[in-house]
Short mmCIF file of C-alpha atoms in Angstrom, two decimals:
data_model
loop_
_atom_site.label_atom_id
_atom_site.label_comp_id
_atom_site.label_asym_id
_atom_site.label_seq_id
_atom_site.Cartn_x
_atom_site.Cartn_y
_atom_site.Cartn_z
CA MET L 1 7.47 -2.53 50.08
CA GLU L 2 9.83 -5.34 50.93
CA PRO L 3 9.63 -8.17 48.32
CA ILE L 4 9.04 -10.80 51.00
CA VAL L 5 6.03 -8.85 52.35
CA ALA L 6 4.53 -8.46 48.88
CA MET L 7 4.99 -12.16 48.20
CA GLU L 8 3.24 -13.05 51.46
CA PHE L 9 0.23 -10.94 50.46
CA VAL L 10 0.02 -12.60 47.04
CA GLU L 11 0.50 -16.17 48.25
CA ARG L 12 -2.05 -15.76 51.04
CA THR L 13 -4.68 -14.43 48.63
CA MET L 14 -3.98 -17.15 46.03
CA LYS L 15 -4.25 -19.82 48.69
CA ASN L 16 -7.69 -18.56 49.73
CA ASN L 17 -8.98 -18.32 46.15
CA LYS L 18 -7.92 -20.94 43.62
CA ASP L 19 -9.59 -19.11 40.72
CA ILE L 20 -7.28 -16.09 40.68
CA VAL L 21 -3.70 -15.47 39.58
CA GLY L 22 -1.12 -13.41 41.44
CA VAL L 23 0.85 -10.51 40.00
CA ILE L 24 4.00 -9.07 41.55
CA PHE L 25 4.99 -5.59 40.33
CA ILE L 26 8.70 -4.83 40.55
CA MET L 27 9.31 -1.08 40.16
CA THR L 28 12.64 0.41 39.15
CA ILE L 29 13.07 4.10 40.02
CA ASP L 30 15.99 5.89 38.37
CA GLN L 31 15.98 9.36 39.90
CA THR L 32 18.38 10.67 37.26
CA LYS L 33 15.53 10.34 34.74
CA LEU L 34 13.08 12.35 36.83
CA SER L 35 12.66 16.10 36.83
CA THR L 36 14.27 17.75 39.87
CA SER L 37 11.15 19.92 40.28
CA ASN L 38 8.78 16.97 40.54
CA THR L 39 9.19 13.98 42.86
CA PRO L 40 6.20 11.64 42.34
CA PHE L 41 6.80 9.46 45.41
CA ALA L 42 7.72 9.60 49.09
CA MET L 43 9.11 7.13 51.62
CA ILE L 44 6.52 6.81 54.41
CA ASP L 45 8.12 4.13 56.59
CA ASP L 46 8.33 6.60 59.50
CA TYR L 47 4.59 7.31 59.30
CA THR L 48 3.04 3.92 58.58
CA VAL L 49 1.33 1.88 61.29
CA ILE L 50 3.27 -1.26 60.42
CA LYS L 51 6.96 -0.51 60.70
CA GLY L 52 9.67 -2.20 58.68
CA GLU L 53 7.76 -2.74 55.44
CA LYS L 54 9.52 0.17 53.69
CA GLU L 55 6.32 1.47 52.14
CA ILE L 56 6.39 4.09 49.38
CA LEU L 57 3.50 6.45 48.55
CA PHE L 58 3.10 7.47 44.89
CA THR L 59 1.12 10.39 43.56
CA MET L 60 -2.02 9.55 41.56
CA HIS L 61 -0.45 10.62 38.27
CA THR L 62 2.74 8.57 38.49
CA VAL L 63 3.40 6.77 35.20
CA PHE L 64 5.41 3.58 34.70
CA ARG L 65 6.55 1.85 31.55
CA VAL L 66 5.95 -1.90 31.35
CA VAL L 67 9.36 -3.43 30.61
CA GLU L 68 8.58 -7.14 30.84
CA ILE L 69 5.77 -9.52 31.82
CA LYS L 70 6.69 -13.11 32.56
CA GLN L 71 5.20 -16.17 34.20
CA ILE L 72 7.04 -17.59 37.20
CA ALA L 73 8.41 -21.00 36.31
CA GLU L 74 7.84 -22.47 39.79
CA ASN L 75 4.19 -21.34 39.95
CA SER L 76 2.01 -21.09 36.83
CA ARG L 77 -0.51 -18.90 38.71
CA LEU L 78 2.07 -16.24 39.56
CA TRP L 79 3.24 -13.50 37.19
CA GLU L 80 5.98 -10.89 37.51
CA VAL L 81 5.73 -7.45 35.90
CA GLN L 82 8.83 -5.27 35.60
CA LEU L 83 8.05 -1.53 35.66
CA THR L 84 10.26 1.52 35.33
CA ILE L 85 9.18 5.03 36.33
CA ILE L 86 9.03 7.84 33.76
CA ASP L 87 8.12 11.52 33.95
CA ASP L 88 6.46 14.11 31.70
CA ASN L 89 9.64 14.58 29.65
CA ASP L 90 9.56 11.01 28.33
CA PRO L 91 9.13 11.23 24.50
CA GLN L 92 6.68 8.32 24.24
CA LEU L 93 4.53 9.64 27.08
CA SER L 94 4.52 13.10 25.51
CA THR L 95 3.41 11.63 22.18
CA LEU L 96 0.63 9.64 23.87
CA THR L 97 -0.50 12.64 25.93
CA ASN L 98 -0.66 14.86 22.87
CA ARG L 99 -2.66 12.22 21.03
CA ILE L 100 -5.17 11.95 23.87
CA LYS L 101 -5.49 15.75 23.90
CA GLU L 102 -6.34 15.65 20.19
CA GLU L 103 -9.01 12.99 20.74
CA VAL L 104 -10.52 14.63 23.84
CA ARG L 105 -11.37 18.13 22.68
CA GLY L 106 -13.82 20.68 24.03
CA SER L 107 -14.27 24.37 24.65
CA THR L 108 -14.32 23.92 28.44
CA GLY L 109 -13.11 21.39 30.98
CA TRP L 110 -16.66 20.03 31.34
CA HIS L 111 -16.93 19.45 27.59
CA ARG L 112 -13.57 17.66 27.57
CA MET L 113 -14.72 15.59 30.53
CA GLY L 114 -17.86 14.63 28.59
CA GLN L 115 -15.82 13.55 25.57
CA LEU L 116 -13.51 11.47 27.75
CA MET L 117 -16.48 9.77 29.43
CA LEU L 118 -17.92 8.98 26.00
CA ASN L 119 -14.63 7.47 24.90
CA VAL L 120 -14.43 5.15 27.90
CA GLY L 121 -18.11 4.17 27.79
CA HIS L 122 -19.52 5.82 30.95
CA PHE L 123 -22.88 6.33 29.24
CA ASN L 124 -25.19 7.01 32.19
CA GLN L 125 -22.88 9.55 33.77
CA VAL L 126 -22.15 11.38 30.53
CA GLU L 127 -25.87 11.70 29.71
CA GLU L 128 -26.47 13.34 33.09
CA LEU L 129 -23.54 15.67 32.44
CA TYR L 130 -24.74 16.72 28.96
CA GLN L 131 -28.35 17.24 30.07
CA GLU L 132 -27.09 19.53 32.82
CA LEU L 133 -24.82 21.39 30.38
CA LEU L 134 -27.78 21.76 27.98
CA LYS L 135 -29.87 23.48 30.68
CA ASN L 136 -27.12 26.03 31.25
CA ALA L 137 -26.04 26.52 27.63
CA SER L 138 -25.98 30.20 26.72
CA THR L 139 -25.18 30.09 22.99
CA ASP L 140 -26.46 28.28 19.90
CA SER L 141 -22.98 26.93 19.37
CA ASP L 142 -22.97 25.23 22.79
CA ARG L 143 -26.47 23.83 22.28
CA ALA L 144 -25.59 22.45 18.85
CA HIS L 145 -22.49 20.78 20.26
CA ILE L 146 -24.36 19.22 23.19
CA TYR L 147 -27.13 17.86 20.95
CA HIS L 148 -24.42 16.37 18.73
CA GLN L 149 -22.75 14.73 21.71
CA LEU L 150 -26.08 13.36 22.96
CA GLY L 151 -26.61 11.90 19.50
CA THR L 152 -23.18 10.27 19.66
CA LEU L 153 -24.06 8.82 23.05
CA GLN L 154 -27.30 7.28 21.71
CA HIS L 155 -25.44 6.02 18.64
CA GLN L 156 -22.96 4.11 20.76
CA GLN L 157 -25.91 2.43 22.49
CA GLY L 158 -27.68 1.56 19.21
CA LYS L 159 -30.72 3.78 19.87
CA TYR L 160 -31.00 4.98 16.28
CA PRO L 161 -34.33 6.91 16.35
CA GLU L 162 -32.99 8.92 19.30
CA VAL L 163 -29.70 9.40 17.48
CA ALA L 164 -31.40 10.92 14.45
CA LYS L 165 -33.45 13.26 16.66
CA PHE L 166 -30.39 14.72 18.42
CA TYR L 167 -28.21 14.97 15.30
CA GLU L 168 -30.94 16.71 13.35
CA LYS L 169 -31.44 19.23 16.19
CA SER L 170 -27.72 19.94 16.10
CA LEU L 171 -27.71 20.29 12.31
CA GLU L 172 -30.74 22.60 12.37
CA ILE L 173 -29.02 25.00 14.77
CA LYS L 174 -25.72 24.96 12.88
CA ARG L 175 -27.25 25.63 9.47
CA LYS L 176 -28.91 28.80 10.80
CA THR L 177 -25.57 30.39 11.62
CA LEU L 178 -22.94 28.71 9.44
CA PRO L 179 -22.17 28.71 5.71
CA GLU L 180 -23.05 25.51 3.82
CA ASP L 181 -19.41 24.49 3.44
CA ASP L 182 -18.34 25.10 7.06
CA VAL L 183 -16.07 22.28 8.23
CA SER L 184 -17.90 21.93 11.54
CA LEU L 185 -20.90 20.53 9.63
CA THR L 186 -18.94 17.49 8.44
CA ALA L 187 -19.14 15.50 11.66
CA THR L 188 -22.91 15.95 11.86
CA TYR L 189 -23.41 14.98 8.20
CA SER L 190 -21.21 11.91 8.70
CA ASN L 191 -22.99 10.87 11.86
CA ILE L 192 -26.44 11.21 10.28
CA GLY L 193 -25.15 9.15 7.35
CA GLY L 194 -24.02 6.50 9.81
CA VAL L 195 -27.46 6.37 11.39
CA TYR L 196 -29.16 5.84 8.04
CA LYS L 197 -26.62 3.17 7.09
CA ASN L 198 -27.30 1.27 10.32
CA MET L 199 -31.03 1.51 9.59
CA GLY L 200 -30.49 0.07 6.10
CA GLU L 201 -31.41 3.31 4.29
CA TYR L 202 -28.30 3.35 2.12
CA SER L 203 -29.32 6.04 -0.38
CA LYS L 204 -29.95 8.49 2.47
CA ALA L 205 -26.66 7.44 4.06
CA LEU L 206 -24.76 8.19 0.84
CA GLU L 207 -26.49 11.58 0.56
CA PHE L 208 -25.16 12.73 3.94
CA TYR L 209 -21.75 11.04 3.59
CA GLU L 210 -21.23 12.82 0.26
CA LYS L 211 -22.16 16.19 1.81
CA SER L 212 -19.48 15.61 4.42
CA LEU L 213 -16.94 14.52 1.80
CA LYS L 214 -17.59 17.57 -0.35
CA ILE L 215 -16.69 19.90 2.53
CA TYR L 216 -13.62 17.84 3.45
CA GLU L 217 -12.31 17.92 -0.13
CA ILE L 218 -12.53 21.71 -0.11
CA SER L 219 -11.18 22.38 3.37
CA LEU L 220 -8.57 19.67 4.06
CA PRO L 221 -5.18 18.75 2.57
CA PRO L 222 -5.46 15.82 0.13
CA ASN L 223 -3.75 13.37 2.53
CA HIS L 224 -5.61 14.28 5.72
CA PRO L 225 -6.75 11.24 7.81
CA ASP L 226 -10.30 12.64 8.13
CA LEU L 227 -10.59 12.52 4.36
CA ALA L 228 -9.64 8.83 4.47
CA THR L 229 -12.37 8.23 7.05
CA SER L 230 -14.90 9.93 4.79
CA TYR L 231 -13.89 7.73 1.83
CA ASN L 232 -14.12 4.68 4.06
CA ASN L 233 -17.65 5.59 5.17
CA ILE L 234 -18.82 5.81 1.58
CA ALA L 235 -17.06 2.54 0.73
CA THR L 236 -18.76 0.63 3.54
CA THR L 237 -22.15 1.88 2.32
CA TYR L 238 -21.50 0.73 -1.24
CA TYR L 239 -20.30 -2.60 0.16
CA ALA L 240 -23.54 -3.01 2.10
CA MET L 241 -25.44 -2.28 -1.14
CA GLY L 242 -23.47 -4.99 -2.94
CA GLU L 243 -21.83 -2.47 -5.30
CA TYR L 244 -18.36 -3.94 -4.89
CA LEU L 245 -16.54 -1.99 -7.62
CA LYS L 246 -17.67 1.32 -6.12
CA ALA L 247 -16.77 0.08 -2.65
CA LEU L 248 -13.32 -0.92 -3.89
CA GLU L 249 -12.78 2.50 -5.46
CA PHE L 250 -13.38 4.33 -2.18
CA TYR L 251 -11.60 1.77 0.02
CA GLU L 252 -8.50 2.22 -2.16
CA LYS L 253 -8.73 6.01 -1.83
CA ALA L 254 -8.83 5.63 1.94
CA LEU L 255 -5.88 3.24 1.89
CA ARG L 256 -3.71 5.56 -0.22
CA ILE L 257 -4.15 8.36 2.33
CA ARG L 258 -3.61 6.11 5.35
CA ALA L 259 -0.47 4.58 3.85
CA ILE L 260 1.00 8.09 3.60
CA SER L 261 -0.31 9.70 6.80
CA LEU L 262 -0.14 6.86 9.35
CA PRO L 263 2.68 4.79 10.88
CA PRO L 264 3.29 1.51 8.98
CA ASN L 265 1.82 -0.65 11.79
CA HIS L 266 -1.28 1.46 12.52
CA PRO L 267 -4.54 -0.48 13.17
CA LEU L 268 -6.42 1.58 10.56
CA LEU L 269 -4.12 0.12 7.89
CA VAL L 270 -5.18 -3.33 9.07
CA THR L 271 -8.80 -2.23 8.70
CA SER L 272 -8.19 -0.97 5.16
CA TYR L 273 -6.39 -4.13 4.07
CA ASN L 274 -9.13 -6.32 5.52
CA ASN L 275 -11.88 -4.24 3.90
CA ILE L 276 -10.29 -4.45 0.47
CA GLY L 277 -9.64 -8.16 0.92
CA GLU L 278 -13.29 -8.73 1.82
CA VAL L 279 -14.46 -6.92 -1.32
CA TYR L 280 -12.22 -9.10 -3.47
CA ARG L 281 -13.54 -12.20 -1.66
CA ASN L 282 -17.11 -11.26 -2.53
CA MET L 283 -16.00 -10.72 -6.13
CA GLY L 284 -14.42 -14.19 -6.19
CA GLU L 285 -10.88 -12.85 -6.67
CA TYR L 286 -9.29 -15.00 -4.00
CA SER L 287 -5.65 -14.36 -4.85
CA LYS L 288 -6.23 -10.63 -4.32
CA THR L 289 -8.12 -11.39 -1.11
CA LEU L 290 -5.13 -13.38 0.09
CA GLU L 291 -2.72 -10.57 -0.80
CA PHE L 292 -4.52 -8.00 1.35
CA SER L 293 -5.38 -10.40 4.16
CA GLU L 294 -1.71 -11.30 4.50
CA LYS L 295 -0.76 -7.61 4.63
CA ALA L 296 -3.19 -7.16 7.53
CA LEU L 297 -1.82 -10.27 9.23
CA LYS L 298 1.76 -9.05 8.91
CA ILE L 299 0.93 -5.88 10.86
CA LYS L 300 -0.93 -7.84 13.54
CA GLU L 301 1.98 -10.27 13.97
CA ILE L 302 4.31 -7.32 14.58
CA SER L 303 2.08 -5.27 16.84
CA LEU L 304 0.07 -7.84 18.84
CA PRO L 305 0.99 -10.52 21.40
CA PRO L 306 1.28 -14.00 19.84
CA ASN L 307 -1.97 -15.26 21.42
CA HIS L 308 -4.15 -12.20 20.72
CA PRO L 309 -7.68 -13.11 19.49
CA ASP L 310 -7.36 -10.72 16.54
CA LEU L 311 -4.56 -12.93 15.21
CA ALA L 312 -6.88 -15.92 15.46
CA THR L 313 -9.44 -14.03 13.36
CA SER L 314 -6.85 -13.34 10.65
CA TYR L 315 -5.65 -16.94 10.60
CA SER L 316 -9.23 -18.16 10.32
CA ASN L 317 -10.04 -15.75 7.50
CA ILE L 318 -6.92 -16.70 5.54
CA GLY L 319 -7.74 -20.35 6.09
CA GLY L 320 -11.16 -19.74 4.59
CA VAL L 321 -9.61 -18.10 1.53
CA HIS L 322 -7.26 -21.04 0.95
CA ASP L 323 -10.27 -23.36 1.25
CA SER L 324 -12.10 -21.37 -1.43
CA MET L 325 -9.00 -21.66 -3.64
CA GLY L 326 -8.87 -25.45 -3.17
CA GLU L 327 -5.62 -25.23 -1.20
CA TYR L 328 -6.83 -27.48 1.59
CA SER L 329 -3.54 -28.19 3.32
CA LYS L 330 -2.84 -24.47 3.71
CA ALA L 331 -6.41 -23.88 4.80
CA LEU L 332 -6.10 -26.50 7.49
CA SER L 333 -2.79 -25.10 8.72
CA TYR L 334 -4.24 -21.60 9.23
CA LEU L 335 -7.45 -22.84 10.82
CA GLU L 336 -5.45 -24.84 13.33
CA LYS L 337 -3.31 -21.79 14.17
CA SER L 338 -6.53 -19.95 14.85
CA LEU L 339 -7.88 -22.75 17.02
CA ILE L 340 -4.70 -22.96 19.11
CA ILE L 341 -4.90 -19.24 19.95
CA LYS L 342 -8.61 -19.40 20.77
CA GLN L 343 -8.09 -22.38 23.05
CA LYS L 344 -5.50 -20.35 24.97
CA SER L 345 -7.53 -17.13 25.01
CA PHE L 346 -11.12 -18.28 25.59
CA PRO L 347 -12.95 -20.81 27.76
CA SER L 348 -13.66 -24.15 26.08
CA THR L 349 -17.36 -23.28 25.72
CA HIS L 350 -16.73 -20.04 23.80
CA PRO L 351 -18.69 -19.96 20.49
CA SER L 352 -15.63 -19.03 18.44
CA ILE L 353 -13.85 -22.23 19.52
CA LYS L 354 -16.84 -24.32 18.52
CA ASN L 355 -17.03 -22.49 15.19
CA ASN L 356 -13.33 -22.99 14.50
CA THR L 357 -13.50 -26.66 15.47
CA TRP L 358 -16.42 -27.31 13.16
CA LYS L 359 -14.54 -25.65 10.30
CA ILE L 360 -11.58 -27.96 10.84
CA GLY L 361 -13.78 -31.01 11.28
CA ASP L 362 -16.05 -30.12 8.38
CA GLN L 363 -16.79 -32.87 5.87
CA SER L 364 -14.95 -30.91 3.18
CA PHE L 365 -11.69 -31.17 5.10
CA SER L 366 -12.19 -34.70 6.36
CA ASN L 367 -12.60 -35.93 2.80
CA LYS L 368 -9.65 -33.94 1.44
CA ILE L 369 -7.01 -33.89 4.16
CA PRO L 370 -6.39 -37.00 6.29
CA PHE L 371 -5.58 -36.45 9.94
CA TYR L 372 -2.22 -38.15 9.77
CA THR L 373 -0.95 -35.68 7.14
CA TYR L 374 -0.15 -33.46 10.14
CA PRO L 375 0.91 -35.70 13.04
CA HIS L 376 0.17 -33.00 15.64
CA ARG L 377 -3.50 -33.15 14.59
CA LEU L 378 -3.78 -36.50 16.33
CA ASP L 379 -3.73 -34.56 19.59
CA ILE L 380 -6.98 -32.76 18.78
CA ILE L 381 -8.94 -35.68 17.30
CA PRO L 382 -10.48 -36.71 20.64
CA GLN L 383 -11.55 -33.19 21.54
CA GLU L 384 -14.62 -32.94 19.32
CA ARG L 385 -17.09 -35.57 18.12
CA ILE L 386 -17.21 -34.02 14.64
CA PHE L 387 -13.57 -34.99 14.06
CA THR L 388 -14.30 -38.67 14.53
CA ASN L 389 -17.66 -39.10 12.80
CA THR L 390 -15.95 -39.21 9.43
CA LEU L 391 -12.32 -40.10 10.03
CA ASN L 392 -10.21 -39.97 6.88
CA LEU L 393 -7.15 -42.22 7.06
CA VAL L 394 -6.36 -42.11 3.34
CA SER L 395 -4.27 -39.56 1.48
CA ILE L 396 -4.91 -39.02 -2.21
CA SER L 397 -2.37 -36.74 -3.84
CA LEU L 398 -3.65 -33.80 -5.84
CA SER L 399 -1.45 -34.73 -8.77
CA ILE L 400 -2.79 -36.01 -12.08
CA THR L 401 -2.16 -39.63 -11.04
CA ASN L 402 -4.22 -39.30 -7.80
CA GLU L 403 -1.78 -41.60 -6.05
CA ILE L 404 -3.01 -43.28 -2.85
CA CYS L 405 -0.63 -43.03 0.10
CA SER L 406 -0.50 -45.38 3.07
CA ILE L 407 -0.09 -44.52 6.76
CA SER L 408 3.40 -44.73 8.19
CA ASP L 409 4.00 -47.42 10.81
CA SER L 410 4.64 -44.84 13.56
CA ILE L 411 1.39 -43.00 12.89
CA LEU L 412 -0.54 -46.26 12.62
CA ASP L 413 0.88 -47.41 15.98
CA ARG L 414 -0.14 -44.16 17.62
CA LEU L 415 -3.63 -44.35 16.16
CA CYS L 416 -4.24 -47.92 17.22
CA ILE L 417 -2.60 -47.79 20.65
CA ASP L 418 -3.50 -44.29 21.86
CA MET L 419 -6.33 -42.78 19.82
CA LEU L 420 -8.78 -45.38 18.55
CA PRO L 421 -9.50 -46.94 21.97
CA ARG L 422 -10.62 -43.46 23.10
CA ILE L 423 -12.74 -42.46 20.10
CA HIS L 424 -14.02 -45.74 18.66
CA ALA L 425 -17.61 -45.15 19.84
CA ASN L 426 -17.81 -41.88 17.86
CA ILE L 427 -16.68 -43.27 14.52
CA LYS L 428 -19.49 -43.69 12.00
CA SER L 429 -17.94 -43.41 8.51
CA PRO L 430 -14.19 -44.15 8.38
CA ILE L 431 -12.24 -43.81 5.16
CA LEU L 432 -9.59 -46.54 4.99
CA GLU L 433 -6.99 -48.01 2.66
CA SER L 434 -6.49 -51.75 2.27
CA ILE L 435 -3.05 -52.12 3.90
CA SER L 436 -3.95 -50.63 7.30
CA MET L 437 -7.66 -51.48 7.27
CA LYS L 438 -7.44 -54.86 9.05
CA ARG L 439 -5.41 -53.58 12.01
CA ILE L 440 -7.64 -50.50 12.42
CA LEU L 441 -10.87 -52.53 12.40
CA LEU L 442 -9.50 -55.08 14.87
CA THR L 443 -8.20 -52.48 17.31
CA ALA L 444 -11.62 -51.72 18.83
CA ASN L 445 -15.36 -52.24 18.53
CA TYR L 446 -17.22 -49.61 16.53
CA PRO L 447 -20.82 -49.70 17.80
CA ASN L 448 -22.00 -46.73 15.73
CA LEU L 449 -20.37 -47.75 12.45
CA THR L 450 -22.81 -47.19 9.59
CA GLU L 451 -20.52 -47.32 6.54
CA PHE L 452 -16.91 -47.13 5.48
CA GLN L 453 -14.99 -46.45 2.29
CA ILE L 454 -12.03 -48.57 1.25
CA PHE L 455 -9.31 -47.52 -1.18
CA LEU L 456 -7.37 -50.37 -2.76
CA PHE L 457 -3.76 -50.04 -3.85
CA PRO L 458 -3.26 -50.92 -7.52
#
């Protein structure tokens, strides 16, 4: 399509609806990179009703690589996406396709379709499919598989009594025909263990997880990813029981396998690092918590966009660790990084923004870190009432001398000219020092003032 025609479509739609953004896709087609036996597009300008638009028809399975996404400088509601066409011989596409084939397995096309529908969350449709397949199943193997899949479906919806019923039917059929150490039993044992764990029956969960692990240890190579998953399942159960040393033992086993068998930026490594860090946090070993949390963050910073919510979660968690260690300036820095991302990613009423804001404005921070220590914090003072209830304008160093520091003239000017006239009605308990106190108190009326603390210079 001609660029001018595409732009007219986008601008007309944006004009009629102010709540949407426009996206222009610019496609680059290099025919030298396409197979000569497969042309995934056709020029249809001679057949279209509206002549002159140079329309192109693509087949349903045409694949493009996203090269660049950028916001148009002249219009903040308009985005441009650069795409380039690829074919089946592209190495990255081949790798992705092979991976999807591994995840979507089944003895027939219908079974593979059911697995795919499960993966993408089409629960109603997949239940209809499996019930129909169950009616027509001709072998015990097929029936066992379908019961297992129906259990997985109920598990994803949190219907645990139904989950147990279907998994146990599957297990009953399998154990009639298979040896006790058959590898196909592992998934059913693991899934039943997961049901019991979600129901809080941890001893029963461990019983089935350990049956699965025993088979895996016999049948799989020592660095197989499924073995890591089995160790991780057992670790999460011990963690839920509060047995942190046992949890740590199995989390570390899972991590050792994943570090060998997975790419260095794989999300499961992030999960392992976070899990181990959380165990150390519950054990009060905050330096070890920080070590593993930062390893997880490093992977996220490489593999995720800079404003991804998962980054905000990591920054918030690390901020909490620094707070527990008494490193309040570092804690504040990470919590603010988290808040900035959440403000860009979520609406202002989102619970995570409120939670992050309350952490930053918490009494513990307001009494330890004054707002002017970080000049950019002045910009967020007016945003939440909690920031201004107890407003700390005194810095006490954490050295042995506990030296009191005064506010610089530039920060004091900004406070008195720009900030205090906007927030004065919220302030209840200011913390002041003697040099700046007079100017601050005379800048505005404080109708809700109940008390204030004054620090005198020696």
